[in-house]
Amino acid sequence: MEEVSRKKQSSIILALDFPFQNPQDRENLLTKAQSILKEVSPHICAIKINHHPTLPLGIFGGVQTIVNQAHKAGLLAIMDCKVNDIGATNQTIAEYYYAAGFDALIANPFIGWEEGLQPIFDIAKKHQRGVILLAYMSHKGAAEGYGQTVIDSETHTQTKQYLSFAKKALKYGADGVVVGATVPEKIREIHQVLGKNVPIYSPGVGAQGGGAATALEAGARYLIVGREIVQSADPAVAAEKLKASAKSPI
Ligand code: BMP
């Protein structure tokens, strides 16, 4: 990721999210996604795919076309499936997404290591792909889970859930963690734990109220941006502006 980001001179990851539309209009949706990706490609380092295109288009023959297009443009592709199940199921989920060409997927550390995250990391290692873990989400309710005070199961001391997840990301050798741009103080704390060992991916810029510069100053390495680009009158201009405002860490 670091290599692609430097080459493209961009820290922006495009969240290719679209609002609900009639599932019969699948072809239009695919055309729209491909056309925005083409326009925006020079200004980003990766795409992130969530349920928005995956549910109507499916993976093989649908979203996979977008992943292939991203790769041809020299970009990486992250699957934002927030894997959150038992190990055997997680393994199958990871195998399908990696088979579709995704370079990394996002998983939820609440499931724990044994029979949870471990099979995902094993499959990732086998295919030389990445795993990114959630550490503190960008929405308000994140405080109820990621923000709660817990007794760490290993140290038996009181800590914040997100700091415990940050330490686990280091221990597991995660390729990144997700921390909302809406909570720069949490980015700062998590960055103190991770240093340069695990990069912070930060969604929540623009539509959710987070600021690009603030998130980067706090320690985010990549900005994940959806509506601010996708729903702009000129997605390429919006992406270029964000790229320019996020120049500092490169
Ligand atoms: P937008 O820039 O339009 O708010 O999109 C952000 C994207 O990142 C969405 O796909 C959302 O589901 C995802 N996301 C987020 O906003 N906050 C998180 O904490 C984790 C996410 O994956």
Short mmCIF file of C-alpha atoms and ligand atoms in Angstrom, two decimals:
data_model
loop_
_atom_site.label_atom_id
_atom_site.label_comp_id
_atom_site.label_asym_id
_atom_site.label_seq_id
_atom_site.Cartn_x
_atom_site.Cartn_y
_atom_site.Cartn_z
CA MET A 1 0.00 0.00 0.00
CA GLU A 2 2.83 2.31 0.98
CA GLU A 3 4.50 1.67 -2.37
CA VAL A 4 1.35 2.36 -4.41
CA SER A 5 0.56 5.44 -2.36
CA ARG A 6 4.01 6.89 -2.98
CA LYS A 7 3.88 6.05 -6.66
CA LYS A 8 0.44 7.63 -7.07
CA GLN A 9 1.36 10.49 -4.72
CA SER A 10 -2.00 10.01 -3.02
CA SER A 11 -3.31 8.89 0.38
CA ILE A 12 -6.92 8.82 -0.80
CA ILE A 13 -8.90 5.60 -0.93
CA LEU A 14 -12.14 5.84 -2.86
CA ALA A 15 -15.16 4.24 -1.15
CA LEU A 16 -17.19 3.26 -4.20
CA ASP A 17 -20.56 3.54 -2.44
CA PHE A 18 -23.86 4.33 -4.16
CA PRO A 19 -27.33 4.84 -2.67
CA PHE A 20 -29.97 2.14 -3.15
CA GLN A 21 -31.38 1.87 -6.63
CA ASN A 22 -33.66 -0.59 -8.38
CA PRO A 23 -31.72 -3.87 -8.54
CA GLN A 24 -32.97 -4.26 -12.13
CA ASP A 25 -30.71 -1.32 -13.01
CA ARG A 26 -27.58 -3.34 -12.26
CA GLU A 27 -25.97 -2.57 -15.61
CA ASN A 28 -26.33 1.18 -15.00
CA LEU A 29 -24.78 0.84 -11.59
CA LEU A 30 -21.77 -1.05 -12.95
CA THR A 31 -21.32 1.49 -15.76
CA LYS A 32 -21.54 4.36 -13.27
CA ALA A 33 -19.03 2.75 -10.90
CA GLN A 34 -16.59 2.08 -13.74
CA SER A 35 -16.94 5.57 -15.12
CA ILE A 36 -16.32 7.26 -11.72
CA LEU A 37 -13.36 4.97 -11.08
CA LYS A 38 -11.88 5.89 -14.47
CA GLU A 39 -12.20 9.63 -13.78
CA VAL A 40 -10.90 9.43 -10.23
CA SER A 41 -8.09 6.87 -10.73
CA PRO A 42 -5.23 9.39 -11.18
CA HIS A 43 -5.97 10.91 -7.76
CA ILE A 44 -6.32 7.86 -5.51
CA CYS A 45 -4.19 4.92 -4.35
CA ALA A 46 -6.93 2.32 -3.76
CA ILE A 47 -10.63 1.58 -3.87
CA LYS A 48 -12.73 0.25 -1.02
CA ILE A 49 -15.79 -1.83 -1.82
CA ASN A 50 -18.64 -2.20 0.67
CA HIS A 51 -22.11 -3.80 0.37
CA HIS A 52 -23.38 -0.94 -1.82
CA PRO A 53 -22.13 -2.40 -5.12
CA THR A 54 -21.64 -5.97 -3.84
CA LEU A 55 -25.29 -6.71 -3.04
CA PRO A 56 -26.76 -5.69 -6.40
CA LEU A 57 -23.80 -6.72 -8.61
CA GLY A 58 -22.49 -9.80 -6.84
CA ILE A 59 -18.80 -10.56 -6.69
CA PHE A 60 -17.79 -12.79 -9.60
CA GLY A 61 -18.51 -11.07 -12.89
CA GLY A 62 -19.83 -8.00 -11.06
CA VAL A 63 -17.64 -6.32 -8.47
CA GLN A 64 -14.69 -8.34 -9.76
CA THR A 65 -14.84 -6.28 -12.98
CA ILE A 66 -14.32 -3.14 -10.86
CA VAL A 67 -11.44 -4.77 -8.95
CA ASN A 68 -9.76 -5.71 -12.24
CA GLN A 69 -10.21 -2.16 -13.52
CA ALA A 70 -8.62 -0.79 -10.34
CA HIS A 71 -5.64 -3.13 -10.70
CA LYS A 72 -5.16 -2.13 -14.34
CA ALA A 73 -5.00 1.48 -13.17
CA GLY A 74 -2.29 0.56 -10.66
CA LEU A 75 -4.60 0.76 -7.64
CA LEU A 76 -5.21 -1.67 -4.79
CA ALA A 77 -8.65 -2.97 -3.82
CA ILE A 78 -9.90 -3.38 -0.26
CA MET A 79 -13.02 -5.37 0.61
CA ASP A 80 -14.90 -3.68 3.43
CA CYS A 81 -16.84 -6.76 4.55
CA LYS A 82 -16.08 -6.23 8.28
CA VAL A 83 -15.80 -9.99 8.78
CA ASN A 84 -17.48 -10.83 12.07
CA ASP A 85 -18.31 -14.53 12.31
CA ILE A 86 -16.94 -17.88 13.49
CA GLY A 87 -13.60 -19.01 12.08
CA ALA A 88 -14.88 -21.57 9.55
CA THR A 89 -17.26 -19.02 8.05
CA ASN A 90 -14.61 -16.29 8.10
CA GLN A 91 -12.23 -18.55 6.25
CA THR A 92 -14.74 -19.08 3.42
CA ILE A 93 -15.54 -15.36 3.26
CA ALA A 94 -11.83 -14.52 3.02
CA GLU A 95 -11.18 -17.21 0.41
CA TYR A 96 -13.93 -15.86 -1.87
CA TYR A 97 -12.87 -12.23 -1.57
CA TYR A 98 -9.20 -13.01 -2.14
CA ALA A 99 -10.18 -15.26 -5.09
CA ALA A 100 -12.02 -12.27 -6.56
CA GLY A 101 -8.74 -10.37 -6.48
CA PHE A 102 -9.10 -8.20 -3.38
CA ASP A 103 -5.73 -7.21 -1.91
CA ALA A 104 -7.03 -6.84 1.63
CA LEU A 105 -10.19 -7.21 3.65
CA ILE A 106 -11.48 -5.52 6.76
CA ALA A 107 -12.34 -7.60 9.85
CA ASN A 108 -13.88 -6.89 13.24
CA PRO A 109 -11.55 -7.62 16.18
CA PHE A 110 -14.50 -8.10 18.56
CA ILE A 111 -14.60 -11.73 17.36
CA GLY A 112 -11.24 -12.48 19.01
CA TRP A 113 -8.29 -14.50 17.73
CA GLU A 114 -8.93 -18.18 18.25
CA GLU A 115 -11.61 -19.52 15.87
CA GLY A 116 -12.26 -15.90 14.86
CA LEU A 117 -9.51 -13.80 13.31
CA GLN A 118 -6.82 -16.48 13.13
CA PRO A 119 -8.26 -18.31 10.09
CA ILE A 120 -8.51 -14.99 8.24
CA PHE A 121 -4.86 -14.16 8.95
CA ASP A 122 -3.86 -17.70 7.93
CA ILE A 123 -5.65 -17.42 4.57
CA ALA A 124 -4.27 -13.93 4.03
CA LYS A 125 -0.73 -15.20 4.65
CA LYS A 126 -1.27 -18.11 2.27
CA HIS A 127 -2.39 -15.77 -0.52
CA GLN A 128 -0.08 -12.89 0.48
CA ARG A 129 -2.95 -10.48 1.02
CA GLY A 130 -3.77 -8.05 3.80
CA VAL A 131 -6.05 -7.87 6.83
CA ILE A 132 -7.17 -4.52 8.23
CA LEU A 133 -8.87 -4.41 11.64
CA LEU A 134 -11.45 -1.97 12.93
CA ALA A 135 -10.15 -0.04 15.95
CA TYR A 136 -12.62 2.83 16.42
CA MET A 137 -15.47 3.46 14.00
CA SER A 138 -16.53 6.90 12.82
CA HIS A 139 -20.19 6.90 13.90
CA LYS A 140 -21.42 8.24 17.27
CA GLY A 141 -22.51 4.85 18.62
CA ALA A 142 -18.93 3.59 18.30
CA ALA A 143 -18.41 4.91 21.83
CA GLU A 144 -20.65 2.13 23.18
CA GLY A 145 -18.38 -0.66 21.91
CA TYR A 146 -14.98 0.55 20.75
CA GLY A 147 -14.99 3.32 23.37
CA GLN A 148 -15.90 1.30 26.43
CA THR A 149 -13.57 0.69 29.33
CA VAL A 150 -12.68 -2.99 29.61
CA ILE A 151 -10.48 -5.33 31.62
CA ASP A 152 -7.85 -6.58 29.18
CA SER A 153 -8.03 -10.37 29.00
CA GLU A 154 -4.24 -10.75 28.96
CA THR A 155 -2.99 -8.05 31.32
CA HIS A 156 -6.08 -8.05 33.57
CA THR A 157 -5.80 -4.26 33.80
CA GLN A 158 -8.32 -1.59 32.92
CA THR A 159 -7.98 -0.12 29.44
CA LYS A 160 -10.00 1.33 26.60
CA GLN A 161 -11.35 -1.18 24.12
CA TYR A 162 -9.82 0.68 21.17
CA LEU A 163 -6.36 0.72 22.77
CA SER A 164 -6.63 -2.99 23.43
CA PHE A 165 -7.57 -3.50 19.75
CA ALA A 166 -4.61 -1.35 18.67
CA LYS A 167 -2.22 -3.50 20.73
CA LYS A 168 -3.76 -6.63 19.27
CA ALA A 169 -3.37 -5.25 15.73
CA LEU A 170 0.37 -4.93 16.45
CA LYS A 171 0.55 -8.40 17.97
CA TYR A 172 -1.34 -10.09 15.12
CA GLY A 173 0.67 -8.25 12.45
CA ALA A 174 -2.38 -6.53 10.95
CA ASP A 175 -1.78 -4.50 7.79
CA GLY A 176 -3.78 -1.56 9.06
CA VAL A 177 -6.47 -0.39 11.44
CA VAL A 178 -9.58 1.68 10.77
CA VAL A 179 -10.12 4.74 12.98
CA GLY A 180 -12.78 7.36 12.17
CA ALA A 181 -11.71 10.80 10.97
CA THR A 182 -14.54 12.09 13.18
CA VAL A 183 -12.53 11.16 16.28
CA PRO A 184 -9.06 12.68 15.79
CA GLU A 185 -8.25 12.33 19.49
CA LYS A 186 -8.71 8.56 19.13
CA ILE A 187 -6.49 8.56 16.03
CA ARG A 188 -3.80 10.28 18.10
CA GLU A 189 -4.00 7.78 20.97
CA ILE A 190 -4.05 4.78 18.65
CA HIS A 191 -1.17 6.20 16.61
CA GLN A 192 0.85 6.46 19.83
CA VAL A 193 0.41 2.71 20.28
CA LEU A 194 1.06 1.77 16.65
CA GLY A 195 3.71 4.24 15.58
CA LYS A 196 4.70 3.54 11.98
CA ASN A 197 4.26 -0.22 12.39
CA VAL A 198 0.57 -0.35 11.50
CA PRO A 199 -0.97 2.41 9.32
CA ILE A 200 -4.27 4.04 10.21
CA TYR A 201 -7.02 4.08 7.57
CA SER A 202 -9.49 6.84 8.32
CA PRO A 203 -13.06 7.06 6.97
CA GLY A 204 -15.49 9.84 7.86
CA VAL A 205 -14.00 12.78 5.94
CA GLY A 206 -16.57 15.17 4.43
CA ALA A 207 -20.07 13.69 4.63
CA GLN A 208 -19.60 12.52 8.23
CA GLY A 209 -18.00 15.78 9.34
CA GLY A 210 -14.36 14.69 9.69
CA GLY A 211 -11.55 16.86 8.31
CA ALA A 212 -8.79 15.50 6.09
CA ALA A 213 -6.00 17.65 7.53
CA THR A 214 -7.07 17.04 11.13
CA ALA A 215 -7.12 13.25 10.66
CA LEU A 216 -3.70 13.25 8.99
CA GLU A 217 -2.17 15.53 11.62
CA ALA A 218 -3.47 13.18 14.30
CA GLY A 219 -1.68 10.23 12.68
CA ALA A 220 -3.91 8.79 9.94
CA ARG A 221 -1.95 7.50 6.94
CA TYR A 222 -4.82 6.97 4.48
CA LEU A 223 -8.19 8.68 4.09
CA ILE A 224 -11.17 6.62 2.97
CA VAL A 225 -13.63 8.91 1.20
CA GLY A 226 -16.97 8.03 -0.36
CA ARG A 227 -19.83 10.52 -0.77
CA GLU A 228 -17.60 13.61 -0.82
CA ILE A 229 -16.19 12.27 -4.10
CA VAL A 230 -18.83 9.90 -5.53
CA GLN A 231 -21.76 12.28 -5.05
CA SER A 232 -19.89 15.40 -6.07
CA ALA A 233 -20.86 17.14 -9.32
CA ASP A 234 -17.30 16.48 -10.50
CA PRO A 235 -15.78 13.43 -8.77
CA ALA A 236 -12.36 13.91 -10.37
CA VAL A 237 -12.08 17.50 -9.13
CA ALA A 238 -13.28 16.49 -5.65
CA ALA A 239 -10.71 13.67 -5.51
CA GLU A 240 -7.93 15.90 -6.79
CA LYS A 241 -8.70 18.51 -4.11
CA LEU A 242 -8.62 15.87 -1.38
CA LYS A 243 -5.39 14.46 -2.74
CA ALA A 244 -3.82 17.92 -2.63
CA SER A 245 -5.05 18.58 0.92
CA ALA A 246 -3.62 15.21 2.02
CA LYS A 247 -0.16 15.73 0.53
CA SER A 248 1.71 16.29 3.78
CA PRO A 249 2.57 12.71 4.91
CA ILE A 250 3.84 11.52 1.52
P1 BMP B 1 -18.43 8.34 3.28
O1 BMP B 1 -17.11 9.05 2.97
O2 BMP B 1 -19.44 8.48 2.20
O3 BMP B 1 -18.97 8.69 4.64
O4 BMP B 1 -18.10 6.76 3.28
C1 BMP B 1 -17.28 6.16 4.24
C2 BMP B 1 -17.16 4.68 3.96
O5 BMP B 1 -16.37 4.08 4.97
C3 BMP B 1 -18.47 3.89 3.97
O6 BMP B 1 -18.32 2.78 3.08
C4 BMP B 1 -18.58 3.39 5.39
O7 BMP B 1 -19.36 2.22 5.49
C5 BMP B 1 -17.12 3.11 5.72
N1 BMP B 1 -16.76 3.22 7.15
C6 BMP B 1 -17.02 4.36 7.87
O8 BMP B 1 -17.58 5.33 7.37
N2 BMP B 1 -16.66 4.40 9.19
C7 BMP B 1 -16.04 3.37 9.82
O9 BMP B 1 -15.74 3.49 10.99
C8 BMP B 1 -15.75 2.22 9.09
C9 BMP B 1 -16.10 2.17 7.74
O10 BMP B 1 -15.79 1.09 7.03
#
